[in-house]
């Protein structure tokens, strides 16, 4: 079976870097991707795709990209769930970023950041989902510990470690729940 995703677009917000209770870096971000066709009004619509990166990739994305950065992301689609504060099960579909590429020079990104400071218009993208507010905290929710410092040294040798290994919940999804 094939589960491969390739995206090219701009970050809709600065990546949010956190650490799990065991010190593994995780970054969440969203990429705005224009559709290759126009709608009935002749306009191209934009999709806002939620992404998550782990370990060194997460730290690199957090350190070298910001809102508006043009990036290429390759990875896989993942669906997970968690129970929110109201006791309701929430399903999250996201792209697990395995590789990424910065697609513009650093000077262009810095110039855009300076212009955003003077102009509130920014890149024109706004993330319409509540992804960062509702689900990104789920990665560190089980251990309920404070964020580790950015310079924390972590062991990246074990890439086969499954961060969801202790989660024994099964995913019950019907065909009607899938967006495709």
JSON list of C-alpha atoms in Angstrom, two decimals:
[
{"chain": "A", "resi": 1, "resn": "UNK", "atom": "CA", "xyz": [0.00, 0.00, 0.00]},
{"chain": "A", "resi": 2, "resn": "UNK", "atom": "CA", "xyz": [1.14, 3.53, -0.69]},
{"chain": "A", "resi": 3, "resn": "UNK", "atom": "CA", "xyz": [0.76, 6.46, 1.69]},
{"chain": "A", "resi": 4, "resn": "UNK", "atom": "CA", "xyz": [2.84, 9.29, 0.27]},
{"chain": "A", "resi": 5, "resn": "UNK", "atom": "CA", "xyz": [2.12, 13.03, 0.30]},
{"chain": "A", "resi": 6, "resn": "UNK", "atom": "CA", "xyz": [3.98, 15.87, -1.41]},
{"chain": "A", "resi": 7, "resn": "UNK", "atom": "CA", "xyz": [3.01, 19.49, -0.64]},
{"chain": "A", "resi": 8, "resn": "UNK", "atom": "CA", "xyz": [4.41, 22.81, -1.81]},
{"chain": "A", "resi": 9, "resn": "UNK", "atom": "CA", "xyz": [3.07, 25.91, -0.13]},
{"chain": "A", "resi": 10, "resn": "UNK", "atom": "CA", "xyz": [3.58, 28.63, 2.44]},
{"chain": "A", "resi": 11, "resn": "UNK", "atom": "CA", "xyz": [3.46, 28.27, 6.22]},
{"chain": "A", "resi": 12, "resn": "UNK", "atom": "CA", "xyz": [0.34, 29.92, 7.64]},
{"chain": "A", "resi": 13, "resn": "UNK", "atom": "CA", "xyz": [1.93, 30.50, 11.05]},
{"chain": "A", "resi": 14, "resn": "UNK", "atom": "CA", "xyz": [5.25, 30.05, 12.80]},
{"chain": "A", "resi": 15, "resn": "UNK", "atom": "CA", "xyz": [5.90, 26.38, 13.63]},
{"chain": "A", "resi": 16, "resn": "UNK", "atom": "CA", "xyz": [5.11, 25.50, 17.24]},
{"chain": "A", "resi": 17, "resn": "UNK", "atom": "CA", "xyz": [7.87, 23.41, 18.82]},
{"chain": "A", "resi": 18, "resn": "UNK", "atom": "CA", "xyz": [7.18, 21.29, 21.89]},
{"chain": "A", "resi": 19, "resn": "UNK", "atom": "CA", "xyz": [8.80, 18.33, 23.58]},
{"chain": "A", "resi": 20, "resn": "UNK", "atom": "CA", "xyz": [7.13, 15.14, 24.75]},
{"chain": "A", "resi": 21, "resn": "UNK", "atom": "CA", "xyz": [7.65, 13.95, 28.31]},
{"chain": "A", "resi": 22, "resn": "UNK", "atom": "CA", "xyz": [10.47, 11.73, 27.06]},
{"chain": "A", "resi": 23, "resn": "UNK", "atom": "CA", "xyz": [12.26, 14.67, 25.40]},
{"chain": "A", "resi": 24, "resn": "UNK", "atom": "CA", "xyz": [11.27, 14.04, 21.77]},
{"chain": "A", "resi": 25, "resn": "UNK", "atom": "CA", "xyz": [10.83, 17.22, 19.73]},
{"chain": "A", "resi": 26, "resn": "UNK", "atom": "CA", "xyz": [7.51, 17.68, 17.91]},
{"chain": "A", "resi": 27, "resn": "UNK", "atom": "CA", "xyz": [6.59, 20.66, 15.74]},
{"chain": "A", "resi": 28, "resn": "UNK", "atom": "CA", "xyz": [3.13, 21.49, 14.42]},
{"chain": "A", "resi": 29, "resn": "UNK", "atom": "CA", "xyz": [2.52, 23.83, 11.51]},
{"chain": "A", "resi": 30, "resn": "UNK", "atom": "CA", "xyz": [0.09, 24.42, 8.68]},
{"chain": "A", "resi": 31, "resn": "UNK", "atom": "CA", "xyz": [0.83, 24.79, 4.96]},
{"chain": "A", "resi": 32, "resn": "UNK", "atom": "CA", "xyz": [-1.36, 26.80, 2.57]},
{"chain": "A", "resi": 33, "resn": "UNK", "atom": "CA", "xyz": [-1.54, 25.01, -0.78]},
{"chain": "A", "resi": 34, "resn": "UNK", "atom": "CA", "xyz": [-3.36, 26.44, -3.78]},
{"chain": "A", "resi": 35, "resn": "UNK", "atom": "CA", "xyz": [-5.51, 24.03, -5.76]},
{"chain": "A", "resi": 36, "resn": "UNK", "atom": "CA", "xyz": [-4.42, 23.60, -9.39]},
{"chain": "A", "resi": 37, "resn": "UNK", "atom": "CA", "xyz": [-7.85, 24.55, -10.78]},
{"chain": "A", "resi": 38, "resn": "UNK", "atom": "CA", "xyz": [-10.24, 27.48, -10.54]},
{"chain": "A", "resi": 39, "resn": "UNK", "atom": "CA", "xyz": [-13.71, 27.43, -9.00]},
{"chain": "A", "resi": 40, "resn": "UNK", "atom": "CA", "xyz": [-16.89, 28.63, -10.75]},
{"chain": "A", "resi": 41, "resn": "UNK", "atom": "CA", "xyz": [-15.96, 32.26, -10.03]},
{"chain": "A", "resi": 42, "resn": "UNK", "atom": "CA", "xyz": [-12.55, 31.81, -11.70]},
{"chain": "A", "resi": 43, "resn": "UNK", "atom": "CA", "xyz": [-10.64, 31.94, -8.40]},
{"chain": "A", "resi": 44, "resn": "UNK", "atom": "CA", "xyz": [-8.15, 29.39, -7.15]},
{"chain": "A", "resi": 45, "resn": "UNK", "atom": "CA", "xyz": [-9.04, 28.03, -3.74]},
{"chain": "A", "resi": 46, "resn": "UNK", "atom": "CA", "xyz": [-6.50, 27.30, -1.03]},
{"chain": "A", "resi": 47, "resn": "UNK", "atom": "CA", "xyz": [-6.30, 24.30, 1.30]},
{"chain": "A", "resi": 48, "resn": "UNK", "atom": "CA", "xyz": [-4.76, 24.68, 4.76]},
{"chain": "A", "resi": 49, "resn": "UNK", "atom": "CA", "xyz": [-3.03, 21.39, 5.55]},
{"chain": "A", "resi": 50, "resn": "UNK", "atom": "CA", "xyz": [-2.03, 20.58, 9.14]},
{"chain": "A", "resi": 51, "resn": "UNK", "atom": "CA", "xyz": [1.40, 18.98, 9.51]},
{"chain": "A", "resi": 52, "resn": "UNK", "atom": "CA", "xyz": [3.46, 17.50, 12.31]},
{"chain": "A", "resi": 53, "resn": "UNK", "atom": "CA", "xyz": [7.21, 16.81, 12.35]},
{"chain": "A", "resi": 54, "resn": "UNK", "atom": "CA", "xyz": [9.23, 14.83, 14.87]},
{"chain": "A", "resi": 55, "resn": "UNK", "atom": "CA", "xyz": [12.76, 14.86, 16.28]},
{"chain": "A", "resi": 56, "resn": "UNK", "atom": "CA", "xyz": [15.50, 16.68, 14.34]},
{"chain": "A", "resi": 57, "resn": "UNK", "atom": "CA", "xyz": [13.12, 17.55, 11.49]},
{"chain": "A", "resi": 58, "resn": "UNK", "atom": "CA", "xyz": [10.86, 19.31, 14.02]},
{"chain": "A", "resi": 59, "resn": "UNK", "atom": "CA", "xyz": [13.73, 21.33, 15.46]},
{"chain": "A", "resi": 60, "resn": "UNK", "atom": "CA", "xyz": [15.04, 22.28, 12.01]},
{"chain": "A", "resi": 61, "resn": "UNK", "atom": "CA", "xyz": [11.62, 23.44, 10.79]},
{"chain": "A", "resi": 62, "resn": "UNK", "atom": "CA", "xyz": [11.13, 25.46, 13.96]},
{"chain": "A", "resi": 63, "resn": "UNK", "atom": "CA", "xyz": [14.57, 27.09, 13.78]},
{"chain": "A", "resi": 64, "resn": "UNK", "atom": "CA", "xyz": [14.72, 27.95, 10.07]},
{"chain": "A", "resi": 65, "resn": "UNK", "atom": "CA", "xyz": [11.15, 28.66, 8.91]},
{"chain": "A", "resi": 66, "resn": "UNK", "atom": "CA", "xyz": [8.45, 31.10, 9.89]},
{"chain": "A", "resi": 67, "resn": "UNK", "atom": "CA", "xyz": [5.01, 32.24, 8.76]},
{"chain": "A", "resi": 68, "resn": "UNK", "atom": "CA", "xyz": [5.05, 32.80, 4.99]},
{"chain": "A", "resi": 69, "resn": "UNK", "atom": "CA", "xyz": [8.08, 30.59, 4.28]},
{"chain": "A", "resi": 70, "resn": "UNK", "atom": "CA", "xyz": [7.79, 28.66, 1.01]},
{"chain": "A", "resi": 71, "resn": "UNK", "atom": "CA", "xyz": [8.41, 24.98, 1.78]},
{"chain": "A", "resi": 72, "resn": "UNK", "atom": "CA", "xyz": [8.17, 21.59, 0.16]},
{"chain": "A", "resi": 73, "resn": "UNK", "atom": "CA", "xyz": [6.98, 18.82, 2.46]},
{"chain": "A", "resi": 74, "resn": "UNK", "atom": "CA", "xyz": [7.03, 15.08, 1.86]},
{"chain": "A", "resi": 75, "resn": "UNK", "atom": "CA", "xyz": [5.49, 12.62, 4.25]},
{"chain": "A", "resi": 76, "resn": "UNK", "atom": "CA", "xyz": [2.44, 10.52, 4.92]},
{"chain": "A", "resi": 77, "resn": "UNK", "atom": "CA", "xyz": [-1.15, 11.13, 5.92]},
{"chain": "A", "resi": 78, "resn": "UNK", "atom": "CA", "xyz": [-2.15, 10.08, 9.43]},
{"chain": "A", "resi": 79, "resn": "UNK", "atom": "CA", "xyz": [-5.43, 10.02, 11.31]},
{"chain": "A", "resi": 80, "resn": "UNK", "atom": "CA", "xyz": [-5.41, 9.94, 15.10]},
{"chain": "A", "resi": 81, "resn": "UNK", "atom": "CA", "xyz": [-7.91, 10.70, 17.83]},
{"chain": "A", "resi": 82, "resn": "UNK", "atom": "CA", "xyz": [-8.04, 12.00, 21.35]},
{"chain": "A", "resi": 83, "resn": "UNK", "atom": "CA", "xyz": [-10.69, 12.87, 23.92]},
{"chain": "A", "resi": 84, "resn": "UNK", "atom": "CA", "xyz": [-11.12, 16.61, 24.47]},
{"chain": "A", "resi": 85, "resn": "UNK", "atom": "CA", "xyz": [-11.98, 18.39, 27.72]},
{"chain": "A", "resi": 86, "resn": "UNK", "atom": "CA", "xyz": [-15.72, 17.91, 27.12]},
{"chain": "A", "resi": 87, "resn": "UNK", "atom": "CA", "xyz": [-15.22, 14.14, 26.89]},
{"chain": "A", "resi": 88, "resn": "UNK", "atom": "CA", "xyz": [-15.84, 14.03, 23.12]},
{"chain": "A", "resi": 89, "resn": "UNK", "atom": "CA", "xyz": [-13.62, 12.00, 20.82]},
{"chain": "A", "resi": 90, "resn": "UNK", "atom": "CA", "xyz": [-11.90, 14.26, 18.28]},
{"chain": "A", "resi": 91, "resn": "UNK", "atom": "CA", "xyz": [-10.37, 12.91, 15.06]},
{"chain": "A", "resi": 92, "resn": "UNK", "atom": "CA", "xyz": [-7.37, 14.68, 13.55]},
{"chain": "A", "resi": 93, "resn": "UNK", "atom": "CA", "xyz": [-6.06, 14.12, 10.03]},
{"chain": "A", "resi": 94, "resn": "UNK", "atom": "CA", "xyz": [-2.59, 15.52, 9.44]},
{"chain": "A", "resi": 95, "resn": "UNK", "atom": "CA", "xyz": [0.54, 15.07, 7.38]},
{"chain": "A", "resi": 96, "resn": "UNK", "atom": "CA", "xyz": [3.50, 13.53, 9.18]},
{"chain": "A", "resi": 97, "resn": "UNK", "atom": "CA", "xyz": [6.44, 15.41, 7.69]},
{"chain": "A", "resi": 98, "resn": "UNK", "atom": "CA", "xyz": [9.31, 13.05, 6.99]},
{"chain": "A", "resi": 99, "resn": "UNK", "atom": "CA", "xyz": [11.34, 15.48, 4.85]},
{"chain": "A", "resi": 100, "resn": "UNK", "atom": "CA", "xyz": [11.08, 19.14, 3.99]},
{"chain": "A", "resi": 101, "resn": "UNK", "atom": "CA", "xyz": [12.85, 21.63, 1.78]},
{"chain": "A", "resi": 102, "resn": "UNK", "atom": "CA", "xyz": [13.04, 25.40, 2.08]},
{"chain": "A", "resi": 103, "resn": "UNK", "atom": "CA", "xyz": [12.19, 26.68, -1.40]},
{"chain": "A", "resi": 104, "resn": "UNK", "atom": "CA", "xyz": [13.30, 30.31, -1.17]},
{"chain": "A", "resi": 105, "resn": "UNK", "atom": "CA", "xyz": [16.42, 32.09, 0.06]},
{"chain": "A", "resi": 106, "resn": "UNK", "atom": "CA", "xyz": [16.64, 33.15, 3.68]},
{"chain": "A", "resi": 107, "resn": "UNK", "atom": "CA", "xyz": [16.82, 36.80, 2.60]},
{"chain": "A", "resi": 108, "resn": "UNK", "atom": "CA", "xyz": [13.36, 36.58, 1.02]},
{"chain": "A", "resi": 109, "resn": "UNK", "atom": "CA", "xyz": [11.89, 35.10, 4.20]},
{"chain": "A", "resi": 110, "resn": "UNK", "atom": "CA", "xyz": [13.54, 37.79, 6.34]},
{"chain": "A", "resi": 111, "resn": "UNK", "atom": "CA", "xyz": [12.32, 40.56, 4.04]},
{"chain": "A", "resi": 112, "resn": "UNK", "atom": "CA", "xyz": [8.76, 39.20, 4.27]},
{"chain": "A", "resi": 113, "resn": "UNK", "atom": "CA", "xyz": [9.04, 39.14, 8.08]},
{"chain": "A", "resi": 114, "resn": "UNK", "atom": "CA", "xyz": [10.11, 42.80, 8.10]},
{"chain": "A", "resi": 115, "resn": "UNK", "atom": "CA", "xyz": [7.23, 43.75, 5.81]},
{"chain": "A", "resi": 116, "resn": "UNK", "atom": "CA", "xyz": [4.74, 41.92, 8.04]},
{"chain": "A", "resi": 117, "resn": "UNK", "atom": "CA", "xyz": [5.93, 43.98, 10.98]},
{"chain": "A", "resi": 118, "resn": "UNK", "atom": "CA", "xyz": [5.12, 47.19, 9.10]},
{"chain": "A", "resi": 119, "resn": "UNK", "atom": "CA", "xyz": [2.05, 45.86, 7.28]},
{"chain": "A", "resi": 120, "resn": "UNK", "atom": "CA", "xyz": [-0.65, 43.93, 9.12]},
{"chain": "A", "resi": 121, "resn": "UNK", "atom": "CA", "xyz": [-1.78, 42.31, 5.85]},
{"chain": "A", "resi": 122, "resn": "UNK", "atom": "CA", "xyz": [0.94, 39.67, 6.09]},
{"chain": "A", "resi": 123, "resn": "UNK", "atom": "CA", "xyz": [0.90, 36.82, 3.64]},
{"chain": "A", "resi": 124, "resn": "UNK", "atom": "CA", "xyz": [-2.87, 36.80, 3.24]},
{"chain": "A", "resi": 125, "resn": "UNK", "atom": "CA", "xyz": [-3.18, 33.36, 4.75]},
{"chain": "A", "resi": 126, "resn": "UNK", "atom": "CA", "xyz": [-5.00, 32.66, 7.95]},
{"chain": "A", "resi": 127, "resn": "UNK", "atom": "CA", "xyz": [-5.39, 29.22, 9.41]},
{"chain": "A", "resi": 128, "resn": "UNK", "atom": "CA", "xyz": [-9.11, 28.76, 9.82]},
{"chain": "A", "resi": 129, "resn": "UNK", "atom": "CA", "xyz": [-8.84, 25.63, 11.95]},
{"chain": "A", "resi": 130, "resn": "UNK", "atom": "CA", "xyz": [-8.37, 25.44, 15.72]},
{"chain": "A", "resi": 131, "resn": "UNK", "atom": "CA", "xyz": [-5.65, 22.85, 15.24]},
{"chain": "A", "resi": 132, "resn": "UNK", "atom": "CA", "xyz": [-2.94, 24.49, 17.28]},
{"chain": "A", "resi": 133, "resn": "UNK", "atom": "CA", "xyz": [-5.28, 25.34, 20.13]},
{"chain": "A", "resi": 134, "resn": "UNK", "atom": "CA", "xyz": [-7.05, 22.00, 20.45]},
{"chain": "A", "resi": 135, "resn": "UNK", "atom": "CA", "xyz": [-4.87, 19.14, 19.38]},
{"chain": "A", "resi": 136, "resn": "UNK", "atom": "CA", "xyz": [-1.20, 20.03, 19.48]},
{"chain": "A", "resi": 137, "resn": "UNK", "atom": "CA", "xyz": [-1.23, 20.00, 23.27]},
{"chain": "A", "resi": 138, "resn": "UNK", "atom": "CA", "xyz": [-2.30, 16.36, 23.08]},
{"chain": "A", "resi": 139, "resn": "UNK", "atom": "CA", "xyz": [1.31, 15.34, 22.38]},
{"chain": "A", "resi": 140, "resn": "UNK", "atom": "CA", "xyz": [2.38, 16.34, 25.88]},
{"chain": "A", "resi": 141, "resn": "UNK", "atom": "CA", "xyz": [-0.99, 15.99, 27.59]},
{"chain": "A", "resi": 142, "resn": "UNK", "atom": "CA", "xyz": [-0.36, 12.52, 29.07]},
{"chain": "A", "resi": 143, "resn": "UNK", "atom": "CA", "xyz": [2.73, 13.55, 31.03]},
{"chain": "A", "resi": 144, "resn": "UNK", "atom": "CA", "xyz": [1.49, 17.08, 31.84]},
{"chain": "A", "resi": 145, "resn": "UNK", "atom": "CA", "xyz": [5.02, 18.43, 32.09]},
{"chain": "A", "resi": 146, "resn": "UNK", "atom": "CA", "xyz": [6.36, 21.82, 31.13]},
{"chain": "A", "resi": 147, "resn": "UNK", "atom": "CA", "xyz": [8.09, 22.33, 27.84]},
{"chain": "A", "resi": 148, "resn": "UNK", "atom": "CA", "xyz": [11.74, 21.34, 27.76]},
{"chain": "A", "resi": 149, "resn": "UNK", "atom": "CA", "xyz": [14.30, 24.01, 26.96]},
{"chain": "A", "resi": 150, "resn": "UNK", "atom": "CA", "xyz": [15.19, 24.41, 23.29]},
{"chain": "A", "resi": 151, "resn": "UNK", "atom": "CA", "xyz": [18.79, 23.41, 23.84]},
{"chain": "A", "resi": 152, "resn": "UNK", "atom": "CA", "xyz": [17.87, 20.12, 25.48]},
{"chain": "A", "resi": 153, "resn": "UNK", "atom": "CA", "xyz": [19.97, 17.27, 24.11]},
{"chain": "A", "resi": 154, "resn": "UNK", "atom": "CA", "xyz": [17.90, 14.31, 22.95]},
{"chain": "A", "resi": 155, "resn": "UNK", "atom": "CA", "xyz": [18.87, 10.87, 21.74]},
{"chain": "A", "resi": 156, "resn": "UNK", "atom": "CA", "xyz": [17.92, 10.67, 18.07]},
{"chain": "A", "resi": 157, "resn": "UNK", "atom": "CA", "xyz": [19.44, 7.25, 17.49]},
{"chain": "A", "resi": 158, "resn": "UNK", "atom": "CA", "xyz": [16.17, 5.32, 17.94]},
{"chain": "A", "resi": 159, "resn": "UNK", "atom": "CA", "xyz": [13.98, 6.43, 15.04]},
{"chain": "A", "resi": 160, "resn": "UNK", "atom": "CA", "xyz": [11.93, 3.23, 15.31]},
{"chain": "A", "resi": 161, "resn": "UNK", "atom": "CA", "xyz": [10.44, 4.35, 18.63]},
{"chain": "A", "resi": 162, "resn": "UNK", "atom": "CA", "xyz": [6.67, 4.72, 18.33]},
{"chain": "A", "resi": 163, "resn": "UNK", "atom": "CA", "xyz": [5.52, 7.80, 20.29]},
{"chain": "A", "resi": 164, "resn": "UNK", "atom": "CA", "xyz": [1.99, 6.37, 20.40]},
{"chain": "A", "resi": 165, "resn": "UNK", "atom": "CA", "xyz": [3.11, 2.95, 21.64]},
{"chain": "A", "resi": 166, "resn": "UNK", "atom": "CA", "xyz": [1.48, 3.35, 25.06]},
{"chain": "A", "resi": 167, "resn": "UNK", "atom": "CA", "xyz": [-1.84, 4.41, 23.50]},
{"chain": "A", "resi": 168, "resn": "UNK", "atom": "CA", "xyz": [-3.97, 1.25, 23.36]},
{"chain": "A", "resi": 169, "resn": "UNK", "atom": "CA", "xyz": [-7.08, 3.01, 22.02]},
{"chain": "A", "resi": 170, "resn": "UNK", "atom": "CA", "xyz": [-8.31, 1.62, 18.73]},
{"chain": "A", "resi": 171, "resn": "UNK", "atom": "CA", "xyz": [-9.52, 3.93, 15.99]},
{"chain": "A", "resi": 172, "resn": "UNK", "atom": "CA", "xyz": [-13.12, 3.35, 14.98]},
{"chain": "A", "resi": 173, "resn": "UNK", "atom": "CA", "xyz": [-13.73, 5.18, 11.70]},
{"chain": "A", "resi": 174, "resn": "UNK", "atom": "CA", "xyz": [-16.56, 4.57, 9.29]},
{"chain": "A", "resi": 175, "resn": "UNK", "atom": "CA", "xyz": [-16.31, 5.39, 5.58]},
{"chain": "A", "resi": 176, "resn": "UNK", "atom": "CA", "xyz": [-18.66, 8.34, 6.16]},
{"chain": "A", "resi": 177, "resn": "UNK", "atom": "CA", "xyz": [-16.10, 9.96, 8.51]},
{"chain": "A", "resi": 178, "resn": "UNK", "atom": "CA", "xyz": [-13.33, 10.03, 5.88]},
{"chain": "A", "resi": 179, "resn": "UNK", "atom": "CA", "xyz": [-12.92, 13.28, 3.92]},
{"chain": "A", "resi": 180, "resn": "UNK", "atom": "CA", "xyz": [-11.99, 11.44, 0.70]}
]
